Tab-separated table of C-alpha atoms and ligand atoms in Angstrom:
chain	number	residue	atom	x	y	z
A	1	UNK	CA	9.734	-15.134	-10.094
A	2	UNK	CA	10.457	-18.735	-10.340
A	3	UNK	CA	12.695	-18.859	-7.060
A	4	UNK	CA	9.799	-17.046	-4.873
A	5	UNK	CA	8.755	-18.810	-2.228
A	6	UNK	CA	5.171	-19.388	-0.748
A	7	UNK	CA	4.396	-18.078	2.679
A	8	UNK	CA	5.028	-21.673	3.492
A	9	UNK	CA	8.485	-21.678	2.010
A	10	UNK	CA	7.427	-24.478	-0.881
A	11	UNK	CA	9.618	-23.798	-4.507
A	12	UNK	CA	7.134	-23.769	-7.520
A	13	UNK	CA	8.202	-24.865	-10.765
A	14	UNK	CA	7.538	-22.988	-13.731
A	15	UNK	CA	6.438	-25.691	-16.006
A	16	UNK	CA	2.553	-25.453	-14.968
A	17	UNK	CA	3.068	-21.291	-15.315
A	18	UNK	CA	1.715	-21.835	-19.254
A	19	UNK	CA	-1.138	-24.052	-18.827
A	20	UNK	CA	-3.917	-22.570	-19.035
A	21	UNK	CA	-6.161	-22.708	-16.009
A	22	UNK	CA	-9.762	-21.817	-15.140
A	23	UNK	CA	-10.891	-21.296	-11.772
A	24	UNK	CA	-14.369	-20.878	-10.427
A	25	UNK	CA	-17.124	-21.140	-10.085
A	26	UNK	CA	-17.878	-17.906	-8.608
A	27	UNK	CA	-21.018	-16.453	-8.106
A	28	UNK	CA	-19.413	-13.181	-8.581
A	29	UNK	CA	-16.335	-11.831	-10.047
A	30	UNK	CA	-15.800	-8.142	-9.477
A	31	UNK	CA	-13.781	-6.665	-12.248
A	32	UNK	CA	-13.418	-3.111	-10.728
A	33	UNK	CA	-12.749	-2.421	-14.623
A	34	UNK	CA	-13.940	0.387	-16.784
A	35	UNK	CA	-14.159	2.626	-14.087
A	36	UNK	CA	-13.067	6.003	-14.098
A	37	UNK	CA	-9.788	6.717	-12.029
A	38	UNK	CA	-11.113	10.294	-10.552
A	39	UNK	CA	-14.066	11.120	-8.985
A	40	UNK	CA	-17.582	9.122	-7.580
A	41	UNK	CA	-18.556	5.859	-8.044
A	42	UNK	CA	-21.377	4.627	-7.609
A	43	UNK	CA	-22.276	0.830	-7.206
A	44	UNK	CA	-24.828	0.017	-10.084
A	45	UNK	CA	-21.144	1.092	-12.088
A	46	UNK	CA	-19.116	-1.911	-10.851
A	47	UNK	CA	-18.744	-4.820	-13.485
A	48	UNK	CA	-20.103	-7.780	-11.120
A	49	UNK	CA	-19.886	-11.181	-13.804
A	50	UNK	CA	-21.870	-13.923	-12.153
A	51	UNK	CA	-21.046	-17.120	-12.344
A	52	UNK	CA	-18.125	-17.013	-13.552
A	53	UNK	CA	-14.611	-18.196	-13.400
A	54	UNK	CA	-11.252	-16.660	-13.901
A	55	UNK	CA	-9.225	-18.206	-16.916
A	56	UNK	CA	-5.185	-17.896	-15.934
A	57	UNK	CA	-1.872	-18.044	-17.817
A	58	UNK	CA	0.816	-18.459	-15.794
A	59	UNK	CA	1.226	-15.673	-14.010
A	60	UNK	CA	-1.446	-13.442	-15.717
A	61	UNK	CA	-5.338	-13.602	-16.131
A	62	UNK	CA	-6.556	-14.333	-19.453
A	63	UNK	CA	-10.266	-13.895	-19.650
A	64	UNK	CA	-13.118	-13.751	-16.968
A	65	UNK	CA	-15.701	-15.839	-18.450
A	66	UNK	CA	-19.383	-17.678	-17.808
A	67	UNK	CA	-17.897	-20.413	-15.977
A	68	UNK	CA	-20.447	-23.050	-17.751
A	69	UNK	CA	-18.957	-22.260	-21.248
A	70	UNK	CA	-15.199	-22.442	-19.731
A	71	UNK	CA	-15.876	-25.580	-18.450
A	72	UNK	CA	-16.466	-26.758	-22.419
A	73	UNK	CA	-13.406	-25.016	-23.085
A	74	UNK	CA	-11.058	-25.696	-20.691
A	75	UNK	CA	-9.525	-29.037	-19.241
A	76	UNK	CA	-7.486	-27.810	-16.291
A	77	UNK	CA	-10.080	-26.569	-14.066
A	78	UNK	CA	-9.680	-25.464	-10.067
A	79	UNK	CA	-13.000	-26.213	-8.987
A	80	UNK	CA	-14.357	-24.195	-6.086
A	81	UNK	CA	-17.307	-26.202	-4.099
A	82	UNK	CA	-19.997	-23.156	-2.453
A	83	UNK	CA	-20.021	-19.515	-2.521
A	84	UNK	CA	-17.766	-16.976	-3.196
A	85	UNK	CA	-17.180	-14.169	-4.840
A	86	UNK	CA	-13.655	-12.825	-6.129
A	87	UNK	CA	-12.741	-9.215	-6.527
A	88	UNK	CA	-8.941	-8.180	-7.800
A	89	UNK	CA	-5.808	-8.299	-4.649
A	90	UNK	CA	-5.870	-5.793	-2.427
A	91	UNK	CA	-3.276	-3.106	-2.799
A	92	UNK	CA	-1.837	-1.297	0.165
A	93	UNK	CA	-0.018	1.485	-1.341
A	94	UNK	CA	1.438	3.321	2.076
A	95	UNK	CA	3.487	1.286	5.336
A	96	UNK	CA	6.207	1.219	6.868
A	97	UNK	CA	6.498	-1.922	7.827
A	98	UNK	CA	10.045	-2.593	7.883
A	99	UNK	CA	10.854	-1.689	11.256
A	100	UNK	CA	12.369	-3.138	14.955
A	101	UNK	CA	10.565	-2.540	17.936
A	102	UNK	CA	7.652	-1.352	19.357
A	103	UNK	CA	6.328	1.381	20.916
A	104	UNK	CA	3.301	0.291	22.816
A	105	UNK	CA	4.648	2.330	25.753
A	106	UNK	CA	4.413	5.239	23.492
A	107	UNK	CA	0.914	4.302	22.917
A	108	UNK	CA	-0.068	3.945	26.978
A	109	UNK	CA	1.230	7.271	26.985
A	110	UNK	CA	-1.051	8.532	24.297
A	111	UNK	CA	-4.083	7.393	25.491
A	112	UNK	CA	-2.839	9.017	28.976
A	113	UNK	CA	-3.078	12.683	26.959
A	114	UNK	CA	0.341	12.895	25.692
A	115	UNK	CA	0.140	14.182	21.603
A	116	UNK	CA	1.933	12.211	18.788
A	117	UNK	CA	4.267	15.323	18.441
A	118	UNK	CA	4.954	15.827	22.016
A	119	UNK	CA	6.719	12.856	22.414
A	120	UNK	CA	8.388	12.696	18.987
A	121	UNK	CA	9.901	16.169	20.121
A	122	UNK	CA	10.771	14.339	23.358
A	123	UNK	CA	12.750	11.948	21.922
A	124	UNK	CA	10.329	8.966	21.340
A	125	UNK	CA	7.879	8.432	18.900
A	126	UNK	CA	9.943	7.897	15.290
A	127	UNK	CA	13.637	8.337	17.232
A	128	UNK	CA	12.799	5.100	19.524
A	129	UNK	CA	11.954	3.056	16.545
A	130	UNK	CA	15.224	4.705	14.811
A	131	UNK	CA	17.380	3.236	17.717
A	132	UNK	CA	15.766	-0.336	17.672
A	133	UNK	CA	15.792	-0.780	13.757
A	134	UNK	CA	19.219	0.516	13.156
A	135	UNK	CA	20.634	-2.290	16.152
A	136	UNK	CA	18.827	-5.078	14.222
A	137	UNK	CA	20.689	-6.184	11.463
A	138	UNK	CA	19.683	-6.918	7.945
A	139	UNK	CA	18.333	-10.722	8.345
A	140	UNK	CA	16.645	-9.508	11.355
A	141	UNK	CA	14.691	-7.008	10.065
A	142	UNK	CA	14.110	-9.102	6.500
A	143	UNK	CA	12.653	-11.228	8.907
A	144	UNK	CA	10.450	-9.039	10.807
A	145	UNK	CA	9.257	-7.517	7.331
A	146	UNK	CA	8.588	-10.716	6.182
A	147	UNK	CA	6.318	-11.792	8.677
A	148	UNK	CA	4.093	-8.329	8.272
A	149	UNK	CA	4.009	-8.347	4.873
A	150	UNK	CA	3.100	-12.853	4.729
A	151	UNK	CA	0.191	-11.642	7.203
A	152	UNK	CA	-1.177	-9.308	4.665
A	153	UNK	CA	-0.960	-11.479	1.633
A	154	UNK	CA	-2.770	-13.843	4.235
A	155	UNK	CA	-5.893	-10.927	4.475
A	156	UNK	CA	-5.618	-10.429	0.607
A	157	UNK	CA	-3.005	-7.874	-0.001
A	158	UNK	CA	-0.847	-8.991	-2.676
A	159	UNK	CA	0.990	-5.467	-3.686
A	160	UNK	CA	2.803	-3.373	-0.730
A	161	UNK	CA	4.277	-0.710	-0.578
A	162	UNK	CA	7.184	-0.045	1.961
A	163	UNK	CA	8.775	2.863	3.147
A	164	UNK	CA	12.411	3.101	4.773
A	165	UNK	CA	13.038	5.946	7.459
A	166	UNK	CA	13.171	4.469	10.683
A	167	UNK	CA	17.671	4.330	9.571
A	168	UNK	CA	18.128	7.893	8.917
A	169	UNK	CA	21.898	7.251	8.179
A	170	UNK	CA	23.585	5.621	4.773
A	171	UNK	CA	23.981	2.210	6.470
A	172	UNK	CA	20.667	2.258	8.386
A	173	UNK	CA	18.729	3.297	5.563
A	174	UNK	CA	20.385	1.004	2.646
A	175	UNK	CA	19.844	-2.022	4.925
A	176	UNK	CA	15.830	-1.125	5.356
A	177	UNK	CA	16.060	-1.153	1.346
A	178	UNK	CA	17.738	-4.086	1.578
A	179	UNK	CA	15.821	-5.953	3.534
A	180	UNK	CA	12.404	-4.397	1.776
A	181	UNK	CA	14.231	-5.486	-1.561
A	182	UNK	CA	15.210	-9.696	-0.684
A	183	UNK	CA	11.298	-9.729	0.827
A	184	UNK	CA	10.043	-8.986	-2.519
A	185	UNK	CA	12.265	-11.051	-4.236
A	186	UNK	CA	12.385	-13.679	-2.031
A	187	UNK	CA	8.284	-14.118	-1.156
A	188	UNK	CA	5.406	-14.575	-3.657
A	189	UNK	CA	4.061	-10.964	-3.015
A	190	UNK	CA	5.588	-7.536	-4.203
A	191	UNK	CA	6.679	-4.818	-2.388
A	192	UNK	CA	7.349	-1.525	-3.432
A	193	UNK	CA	10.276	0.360	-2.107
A	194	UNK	CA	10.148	4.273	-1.493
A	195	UNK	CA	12.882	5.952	0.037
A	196	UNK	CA	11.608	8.077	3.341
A	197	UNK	CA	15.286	9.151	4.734
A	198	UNK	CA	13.828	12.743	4.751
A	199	UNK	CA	11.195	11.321	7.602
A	200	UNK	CA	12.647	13.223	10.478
A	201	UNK	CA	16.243	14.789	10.948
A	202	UNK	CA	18.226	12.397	13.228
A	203	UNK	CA	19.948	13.511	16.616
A	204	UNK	CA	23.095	14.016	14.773
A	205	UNK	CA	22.583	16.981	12.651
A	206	UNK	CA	21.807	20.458	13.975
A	207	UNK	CA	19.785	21.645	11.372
A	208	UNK	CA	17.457	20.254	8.955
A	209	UNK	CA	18.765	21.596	5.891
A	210	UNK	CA	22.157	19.851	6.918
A	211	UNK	CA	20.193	16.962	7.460
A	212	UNK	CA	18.489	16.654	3.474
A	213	UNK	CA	21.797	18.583	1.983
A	214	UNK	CA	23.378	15.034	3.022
A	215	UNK	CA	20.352	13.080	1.567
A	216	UNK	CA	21.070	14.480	-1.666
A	217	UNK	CA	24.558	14.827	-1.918
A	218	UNK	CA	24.824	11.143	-0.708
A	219	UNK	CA	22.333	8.834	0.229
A	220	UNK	CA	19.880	9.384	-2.938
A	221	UNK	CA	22.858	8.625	-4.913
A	222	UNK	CA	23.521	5.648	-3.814
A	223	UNK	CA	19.953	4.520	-3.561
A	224	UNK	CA	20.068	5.535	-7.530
A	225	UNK	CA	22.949	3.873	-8.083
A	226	UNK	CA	21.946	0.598	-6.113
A	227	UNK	CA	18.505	0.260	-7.913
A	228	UNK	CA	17.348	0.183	-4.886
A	229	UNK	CA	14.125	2.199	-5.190
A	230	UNK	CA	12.576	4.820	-7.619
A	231	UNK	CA	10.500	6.759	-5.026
A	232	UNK	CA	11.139	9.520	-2.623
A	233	UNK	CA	9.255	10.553	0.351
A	234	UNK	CA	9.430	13.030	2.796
A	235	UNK	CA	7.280	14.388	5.854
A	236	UNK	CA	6.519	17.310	5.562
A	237	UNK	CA	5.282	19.032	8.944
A	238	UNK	CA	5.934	21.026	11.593
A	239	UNK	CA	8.565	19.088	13.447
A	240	UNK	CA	9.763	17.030	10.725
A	241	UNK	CA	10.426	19.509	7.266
A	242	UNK	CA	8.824	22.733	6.851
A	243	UNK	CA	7.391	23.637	3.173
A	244	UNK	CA	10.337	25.592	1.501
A	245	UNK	CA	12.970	22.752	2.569
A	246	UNK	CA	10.967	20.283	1.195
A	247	UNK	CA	10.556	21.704	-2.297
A	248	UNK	CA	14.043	21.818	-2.971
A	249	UNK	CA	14.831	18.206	-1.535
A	250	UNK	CA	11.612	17.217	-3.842
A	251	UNK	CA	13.007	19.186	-6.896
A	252	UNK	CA	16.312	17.830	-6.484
A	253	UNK	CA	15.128	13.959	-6.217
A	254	UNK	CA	12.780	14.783	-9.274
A	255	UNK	CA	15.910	15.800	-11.379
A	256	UNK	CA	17.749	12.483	-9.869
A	257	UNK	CA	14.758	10.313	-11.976
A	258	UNK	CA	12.660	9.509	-8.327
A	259	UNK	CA	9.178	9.842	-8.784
A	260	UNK	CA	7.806	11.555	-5.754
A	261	UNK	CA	5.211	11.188	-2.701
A	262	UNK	CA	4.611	12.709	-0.106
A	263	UNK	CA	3.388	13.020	3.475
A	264	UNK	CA	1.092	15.676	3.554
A	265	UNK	CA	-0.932	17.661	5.765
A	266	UNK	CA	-0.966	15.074	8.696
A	267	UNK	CA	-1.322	17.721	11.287
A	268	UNK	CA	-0.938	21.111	9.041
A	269	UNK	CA	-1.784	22.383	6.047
A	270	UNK	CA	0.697	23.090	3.473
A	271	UNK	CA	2.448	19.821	2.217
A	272	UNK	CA	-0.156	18.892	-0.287
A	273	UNK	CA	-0.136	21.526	-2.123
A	274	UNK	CA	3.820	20.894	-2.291
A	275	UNK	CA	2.763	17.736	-3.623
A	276	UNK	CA	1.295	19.104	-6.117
A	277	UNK	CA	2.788	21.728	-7.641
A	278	UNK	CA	5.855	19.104	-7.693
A	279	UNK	CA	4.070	17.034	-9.602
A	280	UNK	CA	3.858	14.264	-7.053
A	281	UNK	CA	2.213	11.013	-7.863
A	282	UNK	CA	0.544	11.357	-4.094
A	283	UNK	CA	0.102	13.272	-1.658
A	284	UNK	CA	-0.580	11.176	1.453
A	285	UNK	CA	-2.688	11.746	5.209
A	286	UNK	CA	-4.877	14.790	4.124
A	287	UNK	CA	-6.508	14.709	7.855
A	288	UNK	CA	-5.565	18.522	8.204
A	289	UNK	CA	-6.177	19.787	4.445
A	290	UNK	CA	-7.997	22.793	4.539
A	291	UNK	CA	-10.851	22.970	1.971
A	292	UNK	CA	-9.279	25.255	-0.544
A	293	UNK	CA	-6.539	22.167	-0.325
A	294	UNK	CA	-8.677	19.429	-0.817
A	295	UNK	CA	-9.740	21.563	-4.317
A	296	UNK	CA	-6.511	22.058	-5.397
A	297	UNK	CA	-5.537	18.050	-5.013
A	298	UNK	CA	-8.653	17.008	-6.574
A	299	UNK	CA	-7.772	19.441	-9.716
A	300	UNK	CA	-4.068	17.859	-10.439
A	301	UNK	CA	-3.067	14.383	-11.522
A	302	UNK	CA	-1.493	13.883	-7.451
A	303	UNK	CA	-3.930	10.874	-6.317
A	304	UNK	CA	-5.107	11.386	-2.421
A	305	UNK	CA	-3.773	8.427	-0.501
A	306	UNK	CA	-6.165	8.864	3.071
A	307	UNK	CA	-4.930	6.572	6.327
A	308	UNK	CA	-7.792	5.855	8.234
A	309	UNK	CA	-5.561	3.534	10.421
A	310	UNK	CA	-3.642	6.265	11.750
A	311	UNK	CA	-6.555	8.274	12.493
A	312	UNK	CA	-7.640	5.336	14.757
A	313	UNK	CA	-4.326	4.930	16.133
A	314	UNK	CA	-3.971	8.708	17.238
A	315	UNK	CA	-7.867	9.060	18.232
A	316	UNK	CA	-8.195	11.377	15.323
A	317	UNK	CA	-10.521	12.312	12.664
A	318	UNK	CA	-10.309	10.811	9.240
A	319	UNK	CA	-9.175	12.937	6.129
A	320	UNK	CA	-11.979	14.218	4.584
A	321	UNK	CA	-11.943	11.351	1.771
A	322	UNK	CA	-15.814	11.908	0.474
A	323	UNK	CA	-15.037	15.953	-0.197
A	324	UNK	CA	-11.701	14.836	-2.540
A	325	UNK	CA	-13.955	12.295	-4.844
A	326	UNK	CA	-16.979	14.803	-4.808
A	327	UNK	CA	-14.387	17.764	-5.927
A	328	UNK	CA	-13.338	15.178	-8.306
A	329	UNK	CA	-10.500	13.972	-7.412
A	330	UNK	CA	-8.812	10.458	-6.929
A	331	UNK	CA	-8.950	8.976	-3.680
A	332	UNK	CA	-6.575	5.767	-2.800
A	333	UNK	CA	-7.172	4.240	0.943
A	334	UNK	CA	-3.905	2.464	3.156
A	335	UNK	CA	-3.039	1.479	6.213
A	336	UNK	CA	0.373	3.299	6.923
A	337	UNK	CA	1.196	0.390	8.645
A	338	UNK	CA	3.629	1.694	10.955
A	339	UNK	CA	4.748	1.028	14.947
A	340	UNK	CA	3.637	4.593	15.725
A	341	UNK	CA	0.178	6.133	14.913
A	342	UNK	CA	-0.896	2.774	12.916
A	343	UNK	CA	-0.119	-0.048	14.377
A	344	UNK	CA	-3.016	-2.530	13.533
A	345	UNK	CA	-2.206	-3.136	9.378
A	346	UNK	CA	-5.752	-4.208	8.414
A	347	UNK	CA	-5.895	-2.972	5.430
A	348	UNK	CA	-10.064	-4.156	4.321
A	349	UNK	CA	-11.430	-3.255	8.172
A	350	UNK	CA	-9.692	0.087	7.512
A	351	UNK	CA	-11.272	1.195	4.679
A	352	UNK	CA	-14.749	-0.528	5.665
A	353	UNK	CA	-14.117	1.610	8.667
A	354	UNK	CA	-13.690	5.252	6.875
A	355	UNK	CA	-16.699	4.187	4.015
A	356	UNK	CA	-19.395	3.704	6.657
A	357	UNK	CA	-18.147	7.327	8.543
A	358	UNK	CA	-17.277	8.651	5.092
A	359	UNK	CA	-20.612	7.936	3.463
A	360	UNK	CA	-18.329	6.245	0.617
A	361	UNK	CA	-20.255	3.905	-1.923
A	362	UNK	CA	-18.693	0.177	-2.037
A	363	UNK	CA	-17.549	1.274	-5.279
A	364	UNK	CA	-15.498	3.642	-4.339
A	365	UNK	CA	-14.053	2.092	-1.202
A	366	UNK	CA	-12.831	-1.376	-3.515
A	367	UNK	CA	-11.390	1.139	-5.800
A	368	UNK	CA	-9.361	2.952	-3.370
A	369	UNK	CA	-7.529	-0.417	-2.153
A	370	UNK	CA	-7.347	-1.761	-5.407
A	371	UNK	CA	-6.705	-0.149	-8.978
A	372	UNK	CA	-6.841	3.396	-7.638
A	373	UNK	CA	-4.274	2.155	-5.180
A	374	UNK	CA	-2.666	0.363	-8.280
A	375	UNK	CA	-2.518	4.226	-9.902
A	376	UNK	CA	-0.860	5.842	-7.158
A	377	UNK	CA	2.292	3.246	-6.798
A	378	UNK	CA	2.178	3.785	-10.965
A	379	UNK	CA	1.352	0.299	-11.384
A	380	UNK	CA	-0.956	-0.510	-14.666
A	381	UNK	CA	-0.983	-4.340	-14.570
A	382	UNK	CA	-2.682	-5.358	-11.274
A	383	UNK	CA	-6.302	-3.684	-9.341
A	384	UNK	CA	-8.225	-4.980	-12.283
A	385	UNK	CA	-9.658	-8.357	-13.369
A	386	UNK	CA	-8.556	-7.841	-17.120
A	387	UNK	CA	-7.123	-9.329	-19.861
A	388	UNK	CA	-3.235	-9.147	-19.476
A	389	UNK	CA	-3.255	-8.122	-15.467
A	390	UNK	CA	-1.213	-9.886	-12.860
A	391	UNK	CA	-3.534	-12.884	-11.717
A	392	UNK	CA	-3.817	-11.276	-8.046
A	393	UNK	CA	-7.020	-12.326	-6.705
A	394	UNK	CA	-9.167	-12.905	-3.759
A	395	UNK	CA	-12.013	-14.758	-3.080
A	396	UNK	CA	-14.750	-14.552	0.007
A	397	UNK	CA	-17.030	-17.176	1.230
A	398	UNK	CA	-20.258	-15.459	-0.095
A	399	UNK	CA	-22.846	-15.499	-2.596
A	400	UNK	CA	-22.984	-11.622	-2.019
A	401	UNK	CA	-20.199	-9.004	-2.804
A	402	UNK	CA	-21.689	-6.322	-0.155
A	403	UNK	CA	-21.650	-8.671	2.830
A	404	UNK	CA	-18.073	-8.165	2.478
A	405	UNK	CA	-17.693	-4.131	3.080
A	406	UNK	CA	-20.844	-4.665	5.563
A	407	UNK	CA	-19.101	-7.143	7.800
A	408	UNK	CA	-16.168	-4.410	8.226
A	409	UNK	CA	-13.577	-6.243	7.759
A	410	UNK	CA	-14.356	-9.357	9.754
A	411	UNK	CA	-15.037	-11.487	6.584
A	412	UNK	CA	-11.534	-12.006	5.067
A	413	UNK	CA	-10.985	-13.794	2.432
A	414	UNK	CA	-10.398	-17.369	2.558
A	415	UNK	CA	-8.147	-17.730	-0.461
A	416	UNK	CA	-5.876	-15.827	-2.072
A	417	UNK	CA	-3.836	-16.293	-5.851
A	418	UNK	CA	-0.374	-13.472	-6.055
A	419	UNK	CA	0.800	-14.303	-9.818
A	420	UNK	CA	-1.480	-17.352	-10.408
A	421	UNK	CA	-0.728	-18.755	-7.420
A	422	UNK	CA	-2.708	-20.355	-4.708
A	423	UNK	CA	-0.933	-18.844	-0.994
A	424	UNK	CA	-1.485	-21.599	0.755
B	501	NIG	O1	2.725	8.242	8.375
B	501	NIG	N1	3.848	10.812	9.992
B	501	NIG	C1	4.931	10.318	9.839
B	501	NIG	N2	5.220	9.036	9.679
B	501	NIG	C2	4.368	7.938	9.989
B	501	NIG	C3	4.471	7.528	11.382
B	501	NIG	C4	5.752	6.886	11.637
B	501	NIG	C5	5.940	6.540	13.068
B	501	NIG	O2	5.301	7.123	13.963
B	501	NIG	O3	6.772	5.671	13.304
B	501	NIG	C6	2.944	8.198	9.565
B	501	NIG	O4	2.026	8.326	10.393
B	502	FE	FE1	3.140	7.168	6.777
């Protein structure tokens, strides 16, 4: 942690990391803690402190206290001149942002009539991004990464997750890892690796199950073996992997140690219900889940991870995100960030987006980009302002919490702390 580098590229020292620090005031902090991680939310249940500050140690948060009685307390103090009001880092728990390219004439095509599977079976769509990312090489695409994943922690996203898939080969797909895994060490945000070889079977295999029997009798061991991610994906669809193929690449990276995710029900049904019965922590897209599938996910542990950005990006509805949390279930909200179907990454004018169609309470929209996002990545020290969390944090200029959802995204946040530190 000490070599990470600001956005900027500054070195921090890690003498300062044990002071302890309070920062404020605010006239809100919003915990989002002691909330329930399935089912509705309303607003009158969010924790909203007011003014208060945030006490930090190092690289963790301490206390969130009155900031009046800190002040008697504490010595090193960040003061904030105005109004704001801090709620927990955002969490983006689904992108694939590691990637060369772009496909914008994919997109002129779209908007012309042409489906998303059309030209994917054509040749385009995934298989053009496939040929530009495996030509880049690894500082290239560490670079292009980089500059994605700086521009979130810019907007307030301080935990990412990152899928590989655009290699579809060993080398192609260890260098995405690569690349995912020297931005998260080298850069003062995390990012998550998942492995997402099983994203479409490349031109060089006949068949599909040739395709993932290679996966798992190579690739995933070396991934394994590497450390280079605990996470498997695959898309499961009509085009990509069909349902029975998918449970036996899923049961095989299960009994390799991966924890498992999966894309589900993008344009069929059938994939979350793989998800699961495999025990998966997510099952991600949902915009095709039939009712009786939306039950079924909202019964299980497997958290509902809706994409409203590639809804927008395809001219398609959104998942049905308000029937999950009224069946109960957990609903998580990201941007899949990709060059494809979701190419505009805004993470808070996403989710804004799909509350206001939705009918989703603020409540419940914070929670699904920030501990409920936390949940489905199996991370339990960040999403919350608590004692003992990661001191990710955001602050907006307002004396308000709801002009922030109301403004839909247009009000970012104007600073932003990864780890106890300012990104400046
Ligand atoms: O989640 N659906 C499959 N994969 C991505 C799109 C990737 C791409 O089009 O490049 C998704 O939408
Ligand atoms: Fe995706």
């Amino acid at each position: 942690m000490m070599t990470k580098r600001l956005i900027t590229g500054k070195t921090y020292f890690s003498i300062k990391m044990y002071t302890q620090q309070l920062i404020g005031p605010f006239r809100q902090i919003v915990t989002m803690a002691s909330l329930p991680t399935k089912g509705p939310l309303t607003d009158d249940q969010l924790q909203i402190v007011p003014n208060a500050g945030i006490v930090l140690q190092g690289d963790r948060i301490v206390e969130v206290v009155n900031f009046e009685e800190g002040t008697k307390k504490h010595k090193n103090v960040f003061e904030m001149e105005g109004d704001y009001v801090a709620l927990p880092g955002l969490i983006d728990c689904h992108t694939h942002i590691c990637f060369a390219g772009s496909r914008a004439k994919d997109y002129q095509l779209k908007v012309g009539g042409a489906g998303y599977q059309e030209i994917l079976k054509g040749g385009g769509g995934i298989h053009d991004t496939v040929q530009k990312t495996r030509a880049a090489t690894l500082t290239e695409l560490e670079e292009l990464l980089a500059g994605r994943a700086t521009r979130h922690l810019t907007e307030g996203v301080t935990t990412i997750e990152v899928k590989s898939g655009y290699g579809l080969n060993v080398a192609d797909e260890l260098k995405m890892l690569e690349a995912i895994s020297r931005t998260s060490k080298e850069y003062l945000l995390d990012v998550i690796p998942t492995c997402l070889a099983a994203h479409v079977k490349p031109g060089e295999f006949d068949k599909a199950d040739e395709y993932l029997d290679f996966l798992m009798n190579d690739l995933l061991l070396q991934v394994k073996q590497e450390g280079l991610s605990n996470r498997v994906d695959i898309f499961v669809e009509e085009g990509a992997f069909d349902v029975a193929l998918s449970r036996k690449y899923l049961t095989r990276a299960r009994e390799m140690g991966f924890q498992l995710t999966v894309h589900a029900d993008q344009f069929s049904s059938g994939g979350s219900k793989l998800a699961v019965d495999m025990g998966a922590l997510s099952a991600d897209h949902l915009e095709a889940s039939t009712d009786a599938d939306i039950k079924y996910l909202a019964g299980s542990d497997t958290i509902g991870v809706v994409l409203p950005g590639a809804s927008m990006g395809l001219g398609l509805p959104f998942a049905p995100a308000r029937k999950l949390l009224d069946y109960g279930g957990c609903l998580a909200i990201a941007t899949d960030w990709n060059p494809g179907s979701a190419p505009m990454g805004d993470l808070l004018m996403q989710a804004a987006v799909l509350g206001a169609s939705q009918k989703l309470s603020m409540a419940e929209t914070w929670a699904g980009i920030t501990f409920r996002a936390a949940k489905a990545l199996d991370l339990d020290d960040r999403g919350t302002l608590v004692h003992g969390n990661l001191a990710d944090f955001i602050a907006f200029e307002t004396g308000d919490y709801r002009e922030v959802l109301y403004h839909q995204g247009k009000v970012k946040p104007v600073a932003v702390w990864k780890n106890g530190r300012l990104v400046d």
